[in-house]
C-alpha cells in the first residue's frame, strides 16, 4: 500500500537555495511547500547581500565625493544621516521581498508556510507540532554570524553584520574583529560614512598576497587601523562613556565606542532535530552532503550555507536546484544535476573591489599544476589611468605546461565585472594565448584580462593603445 504524502517536496527555509529548489520542483510539475520560521527571503535579501551592498554604495558615493581626484570638478559631502540611509535600505528590502519572493511563490504556485520545522523521525517533519509528510525534504536554513570564544566578549554589547546595519546613528569609533570579507566590507562601510575604524585580524586571509598587500595600503589611505593579530580579550572601560578595549595576543590594545564581530558564519540548524532524522553534521555543525546534495538520510537533502557550500547566494541557488532535481527523480546514474564549481567567482565589495575566479596560486600548486603567474599593476590599465585611480592589480594563474587559465584575481574598481569573463575563460579551457588574442573593448577594466595574458609572451612595457 502506497504512502499518502502531503507534498512532494518540503523545503525548510526561504532564501536562495530554498527558492531555487521550489522553482525547479514546480517547473517539474511537483507540489512544494516552503516552511519559514522567520521573515520570508532568508539571509541575502533581509540581512546579507542586499542591505550591505546598498549601504556600501551609499558610503562609496560619499567617499568618492571626499576623495575626488578631479580638481577641476570639485565635489563635497555633508555629514551622514544614518537613519535616512537605513530607512531607504529597509524600503528596498521590502520591495524585493515582495517582488522576488512572495510574488514569485504565487506565480509558481507553491505555498510558504510559517512555523518552526522539526523532524519527528527520518520520515516525518513537524511544523509547529503538526506533522507534514513529504516524499523528500530539503534543509536550506542558511547560516548565522559566528561568535568566537574571546574572553570578555559576552560581557559587552556587541554588533554583528546583522545588527550593525540596523543602527540609526553612526558610532564615533568602531573596532571590527575579523578581517575576512564581512569584516572588510563593514569596516570600509563605516569608515567611509565617517566613523573611526580599527580592524583586528588578518586582512583578506584568502586573497592572493600581492592583492592583500595592496588592500592593506588602501585601508591605510582610508584611515582604517589594521592590527593583524588575534583578539584575546574584550572589556569595556568603566563609566557611561567607557570605550570597548580589544587586546590582541601581543598585548596591543585597540579601542572603540563599539565592537563589531565578523569572524565567519555557522549553520542555522537549531530546532530542526536533525539527529532524530538521522542527518549527519560535521565538527562545525554543517550538514554533510554528497555531490548530489543528499544527506546521510536518503530522503533528506541540504543546500546553501547550511551545507558548508561557498556562502554566496548564487552557490546556494545552484545547490538548491540540484537538490530538488535529484530528490524528485528516481535514483539514477548519473544524477540529474550536480554543482560544478570550476571557475567559481567571488567578489568582496570593498572599494576597490577584491574579486577572484578559479584557483589561487597555492591551490593550483596543491593540485599538482606546474604553475605560472603574472601580475599586472593597474598603472598599466588605460581605464584606471583615465579614472586617476591605479590602486590595485590583476593576477592571472595559468598551467605552465598547457597554458590553460586556472585562476584570475583582481583588486580594482569594477573587479567583480571582470570575473564573468574570467569564469567563462576557465570553464571553456582557454589558454593565456587565447585570452591575449581575444577582443577586449578599449578603456574598460575588463581589458586588463587581455593585457595580463599578454605578459606571458612579453613583460616589457605595453603601449597605451596596443
XYZ file of C-alpha atoms in Angstrom, residues 50-453:
404
model
C 21.088 43.468 -0.446
C 21.308 45.620 2.699
C 25.091 45.544 2.899
C 25.642 46.408 -0.748
C 23.135 49.266 -0.820
C 24.734 50.791 2.292
C 28.193 50.214 0.781
C 27.030 52.027 -2.357
C 25.923 54.978 -0.231
C 29.184 55.007 1.687
C 31.133 54.727 -1.558
C 29.303 57.695 -3.062
C 30.209 59.825 -0.071
C 33.823 58.637 -0.070
C 34.130 59.323 -3.812
C 32.984 62.888 -3.231
C 35.543 63.353 -0.448
C 38.413 61.828 -2.437
C 37.568 63.205 -5.885
C 40.807 63.187 -7.961
C 39.498 65.741 -10.488
C 40.404 69.117 -9.006
C 38.685 70.999 -11.805
C 35.331 69.450 -10.917
C 35.058 69.960 -7.147
C 32.643 67.923 -5.038
C 31.698 67.875 -1.373
C 29.981 65.590 1.129
C 27.781 66.657 4.029
C 27.518 64.751 7.331
C 25.695 61.424 7.167
C 22.138 60.797 8.336
C 22.395 57.072 9.012
C 18.727 56.822 9.961
C 17.693 58.004 6.490
C 20.092 55.563 4.821
C 18.798 52.642 6.886
C 15.184 53.595 6.130
C 15.999 53.676 2.400
C 17.697 50.295 2.745
C 14.690 48.824 4.562
C 12.301 50.105 1.895
C 14.379 48.389 -0.795
C 14.327 45.131 1.168
C 10.541 45.246 1.474
C 10.124 45.830 -2.266
C 12.440 42.976 -3.158
C 10.909 40.633 -0.588
C 7.535 41.128 -2.250
C 8.689 41.140 -5.877
C 11.345 38.426 -5.764
C 9.943 36.082 -3.129
C 6.235 36.446 -2.287
C 5.189 37.261 -5.859
C 7.435 34.527 -7.268
C 5.934 31.931 -4.926
C 2.461 32.966 -6.050
C 3.456 32.846 -9.718
C 4.819 29.312 -9.435
C 2.016 28.190 -7.174
C 3.887 26.942 -4.149
C 2.919 27.643 -0.554
C 5.026 29.424 2.054
C 4.038 28.079 5.453
C 5.099 29.961 8.596
C 6.332 27.978 11.575
C 9.195 26.102 13.195
C 10.153 22.927 11.359
C 11.413 19.970 13.385
C 11.939 16.356 12.371
C 9.955 13.793 14.335
C 11.882 10.922 12.753
C 13.590 10.052 9.480
C 10.359 10.191 7.514
C 8.255 12.916 9.106
C 8.596 16.659 9.630
C 6.517 18.678 12.066
C 5.650 22.351 11.590
C 4.761 23.922 14.923
C 3.948 20.404 16.106
C 1.737 19.462 13.149
C 3.009 16.529 11.080
C 3.965 17.111 7.442
C 4.895 14.101 5.305
C 6.797 14.696 2.087
C 8.390 12.440 -0.497
C 11.604 14.390 0.046
C 12.862 17.111 2.379
C 15.349 19.893 1.740
C 17.161 21.677 4.557
C 18.024 25.191 3.347
C 18.113 27.211 6.569
C 21.286 29.198 5.909
C 23.833 30.371 8.446
C 24.186 32.870 11.248
C 27.129 35.017 12.449
C 29.648 33.047 14.482
C 30.742 34.426 17.841
C 34.345 33.497 18.674
C 35.499 32.339 22.094
C 37.197 35.547 23.199
C 37.445 36.259 26.907
C 35.015 39.008 27.926
C 33.196 39.229 24.612
C 29.934 38.063 26.186
C 30.130 40.848 28.760
C 29.930 43.728 26.259
C 27.204 44.813 23.878
C 28.491 43.643 20.527
C 27.404 44.213 16.960
C 27.297 41.671 14.158
C 26.915 42.385 10.460
C 23.161 41.984 11.030
C 22.730 44.411 13.921
C 25.291 46.908 12.597
C 23.086 47.542 9.576
C 20.171 48.350 11.874
C 21.931 51.257 13.618
C 20.358 54.658 13.100
C 23.284 56.691 14.448
C 26.913 56.413 13.448
C 29.280 55.276 16.191
C 32.116 57.708 16.743
C 34.571 54.803 16.620
C 34.348 51.083 15.917
C 36.574 48.037 16.383
C 35.922 45.227 13.895
C 37.103 41.781 14.994
C 37.777 39.784 11.825
C 39.473 40.675 8.539
C 37.531 38.424 6.177
C 35.078 39.607 3.556
C 32.350 40.625 6.022
C 34.817 42.396 8.295
C 36.428 44.260 5.409
C 33.126 45.386 3.935
C 31.738 46.531 7.290
C 34.993 48.308 8.176
C 35.017 50.323 4.960
C 31.265 50.934 5.121
C 31.522 52.708 8.457
C 34.877 54.364 7.714
C 33.535 55.889 4.504
C 30.487 57.169 6.378
C 32.736 58.942 8.873
C 33.412 56.525 11.743
C 36.958 55.990 13.026
C 37.533 52.273 12.395
C 40.088 49.704 13.515
C 40.300 46.088 12.341
C 41.719 43.293 14.492
C 42.550 40.186 12.478
C 44.358 39.148 9.339
C 43.170 41.231 6.407
C 41.940 39.346 3.317
C 43.244 35.987 4.587
C 42.249 34.064 1.455
C 43.334 36.601 -1.148
C 46.458 36.384 -3.269
C 49.297 38.026 -1.282
C 50.012 40.628 -3.975
C 46.429 41.857 -3.764
C 46.151 41.616 0.028
C 49.181 43.879 0.399
C 47.692 46.492 -1.912
C 44.412 46.311 0.017
C 46.293 46.994 3.266
C 47.598 50.168 1.648
C 44.069 51.146 0.630
C 42.833 50.677 4.193
C 45.697 52.814 5.466
C 44.767 55.555 2.984
C 41.169 55.297 4.241
C 42.355 55.941 7.806
C 41.486 52.407 8.943
C 43.898 50.982 11.507
C 44.636 47.296 10.886
C 46.151 45.116 13.603
C 46.747 41.708 12.046
C 46.676 39.730 15.259
C 44.185 37.549 17.100
C 41.853 39.164 19.643
C 42.313 37.528 23.049
C 40.218 39.633 25.454
C 37.456 42.232 25.224
C 36.379 44.579 28.014
C 34.538 47.865 28.377
C 36.173 50.623 30.397
C 34.107 51.816 33.387
C 31.845 54.833 33.121
C 28.975 55.803 30.800
C 31.386 56.801 28.022
C 33.770 53.912 28.561
C 35.245 52.512 25.365
C 35.495 48.867 24.401
C 39.100 47.657 24.638
C 40.196 44.732 22.478
C 43.520 43.217 23.483
C 45.488 41.139 20.961
C 47.812 38.192 21.521
C 50.831 40.522 21.544
C 49.238 42.707 24.219
C 48.331 45.585 21.897
C 45.093 47.334 22.861
C 42.619 48.673 20.323
C 39.809 50.980 21.484
C 36.441 51.953 20.087
C 32.991 53.105 21.166
C 31.565 49.841 19.844
C 32.809 46.442 18.713
C 31.586 44.502 15.679
C 32.242 40.755 15.427
C 32.817 39.427 11.908
C 34.549 36.066 12.314
C 32.607 33.869 9.926
C 29.236 32.155 9.961
C 27.883 28.910 11.380
C 24.948 26.785 10.179
C 21.462 27.624 11.415
C 20.125 24.219 12.486
C 18.723 24.908 15.944
C 15.290 23.411 16.489
C 15.449 21.129 13.433
C 16.133 17.958 15.463
C 18.404 16.624 12.721
C 19.569 13.775 14.939
C 16.046 12.337 15.022
C 16.091 12.298 11.219
C 19.475 10.567 11.084
C 21.083 13.551 9.338
C 24.825 13.788 9.977
C 26.637 17.059 10.590
C 30.363 17.797 10.616
C 32.506 19.056 13.503
C 31.287 22.640 12.961
C 27.633 21.643 12.627
C 27.260 21.951 8.841
C 25.022 19.342 7.258
C 27.087 16.734 5.435
C 26.018 16.177 1.812
C 27.336 14.206 -1.145
C 27.846 15.536 -4.668
C 24.104 15.324 -5.322
C 23.244 17.345 -2.156
C 21.919 14.216 -0.410
C 22.449 13.797 3.336
C 23.003 10.595 5.336
C 19.213 10.175 5.308
C 18.337 9.274 1.676
C 15.067 11.232 1.911
C 16.665 14.429 3.215
C 18.734 16.821 1.129
C 20.523 20.044 2.018
C 21.786 23.054 0.100
C 23.172 26.531 0.612
C 25.127 27.870 3.570
C 23.819 25.196 5.956
C 25.574 22.524 3.860
C 29.000 24.182 4.012
C 28.825 25.386 0.396
C 30.543 28.670 -0.555
C 28.495 31.355 1.158
C 27.210 33.197 -1.890
C 23.597 33.368 -2.996
C 24.365 32.010 -6.463
C 26.089 28.972 -4.937
C 23.043 28.426 -2.737
C 20.710 28.717 -5.727
C 22.733 26.217 -7.748
C 22.755 23.766 -4.837
C 19.035 24.165 -4.239
C 18.190 23.493 -7.869
C 20.428 20.410 -7.979
C 18.956 19.097 -4.729
C 15.378 19.454 -5.982
C 16.058 17.803 -9.331
C 17.862 14.892 -7.692
C 15.360 14.485 -4.861
C 12.355 14.283 -7.157
C 13.705 11.823 -9.713
C 14.096 8.100 -9.218
C 17.593 7.008 -8.225
C 19.611 7.277 -11.398
C 23.172 7.380 -12.556
C 24.430 9.825 -13.475
C 22.348 12.028 -11.177
C 20.017 14.632 -12.624
C 22.228 17.528 -11.547
C 25.451 18.404 -9.769
C 27.033 21.738 -8.882
C 30.190 22.402 -10.888
C 32.446 24.842 -9.032
C 35.012 25.169 -11.838
C 35.870 28.837 -12.282
C 33.721 29.802 -9.305
C 33.687 33.618 -8.939
C 33.680 35.635 -5.721
C 33.568 39.363 -5.046
C 34.293 41.380 -1.913
C 32.615 44.754 -2.280
C 35.384 46.847 -0.814
C 36.444 49.979 -2.647
C 38.239 48.988 -4.859
C 36.607 45.578 -5.177
C 38.530 42.382 -4.434
C 37.428 39.595 -6.774
C 38.516 36.147 -7.902
C 37.573 33.265 -10.167
C 39.074 29.799 -10.121
C 42.233 28.726 -8.305
C 44.755 30.737 -6.339
C 48.437 30.103 -6.985
C 48.718 27.980 -3.830
C 45.612 25.969 -4.751
C 46.983 25.313 -8.225
C 50.282 24.071 -6.801
C 48.483 21.907 -4.238
C 46.512 20.268 -7.058
C 49.720 19.356 -8.850
C 49.847 22.008 -11.550
C 53.139 23.371 -12.766
C 52.104 26.939 -12.101
C 52.964 30.136 -13.966
C 51.618 33.539 -12.908
C 51.686 37.164 -13.992
C 50.694 40.270 -12.036
C 49.554 43.419 -13.856
C 49.656 46.693 -11.966
C 46.675 48.964 -12.622
C 49.065 51.681 -13.732
C 49.242 49.646 -16.973
C 45.467 49.574 -17.447
C 44.110 52.517 -19.511
C 40.739 52.522 -17.698
C 42.472 53.002 -14.348
C 44.655 55.770 -15.755
C 41.762 57.855 -17.072
C 39.916 57.392 -13.765
C 43.010 58.596 -11.877
C 42.758 55.521 -9.647
C 45.528 52.975 -10.154
C 45.192 51.304 -6.757
C 45.242 47.567 -7.312
C 46.405 44.835 -9.638
C 45.271 41.826 -11.688
C 46.867 38.389 -11.240
C 46.455 35.536 -13.713
C 47.279 31.959 -12.665
C 47.986 29.518 -15.508
C 49.180 25.969 -16.003
C 52.787 26.262 -17.153
C 52.563 23.209 -19.415
C 49.244 23.698 -21.208
C 48.918 27.447 -20.788
C 45.319 27.000 -19.604
C 43.894 29.725 -17.385
C 43.378 28.359 -13.856
C 42.530 31.498 -11.913
C 42.031 35.239 -12.208
C 42.279 37.605 -9.231
C 41.802 41.359 -9.203
C 41.792 44.343 -6.896
C 40.251 47.138 -8.938
C 37.269 49.370 -9.371
C 34.774 47.049 -11.048
C 36.859 43.926 -10.394
C 33.680 41.915 -9.960
C 32.624 42.718 -13.526
C 35.826 41.116 -14.821
C 35.017 37.781 -13.205
C 32.226 36.735 -15.565
C 34.675 36.713 -18.484
C 37.265 35.031 -16.240
C 34.817 32.267 -15.329
C 33.962 31.706 -18.990
C 37.670 31.501 -19.835
C 38.359 28.937 -17.107
C 35.301 26.774 -17.780
C 35.919 26.706 -21.529
C 39.592 25.780 -21.129
C 41.029 28.930 -22.705
C 44.781 29.438 -22.673
C 46.672 32.630 -21.974
C 47.282 32.915 -25.730
C 43.541 32.627 -26.353
C 42.921 35.454 -23.895
C 45.691 37.624 -25.306
C 44.255 37.230 -28.806
C 40.611 37.810 -27.838
C 38.907 41.135 -28.495
C 38.653 43.432 -25.477
C 36.901 46.819 -25.592
C 39.315 49.672 -25.006
C 39.023 51.765 -21.872
C 37.203 49.098 -19.878
C 38.527 47.391 -16.783
C 37.854 44.009 -18.418
C 40.587 44.868 -20.934
C 43.025 44.075 -18.116
C 42.402 40.358 -18.799
C 43.827 40.671 -22.300
C 46.744 42.785 -21.096
C 47.753 40.479 -18.228
C 47.515 37.465 -20.560
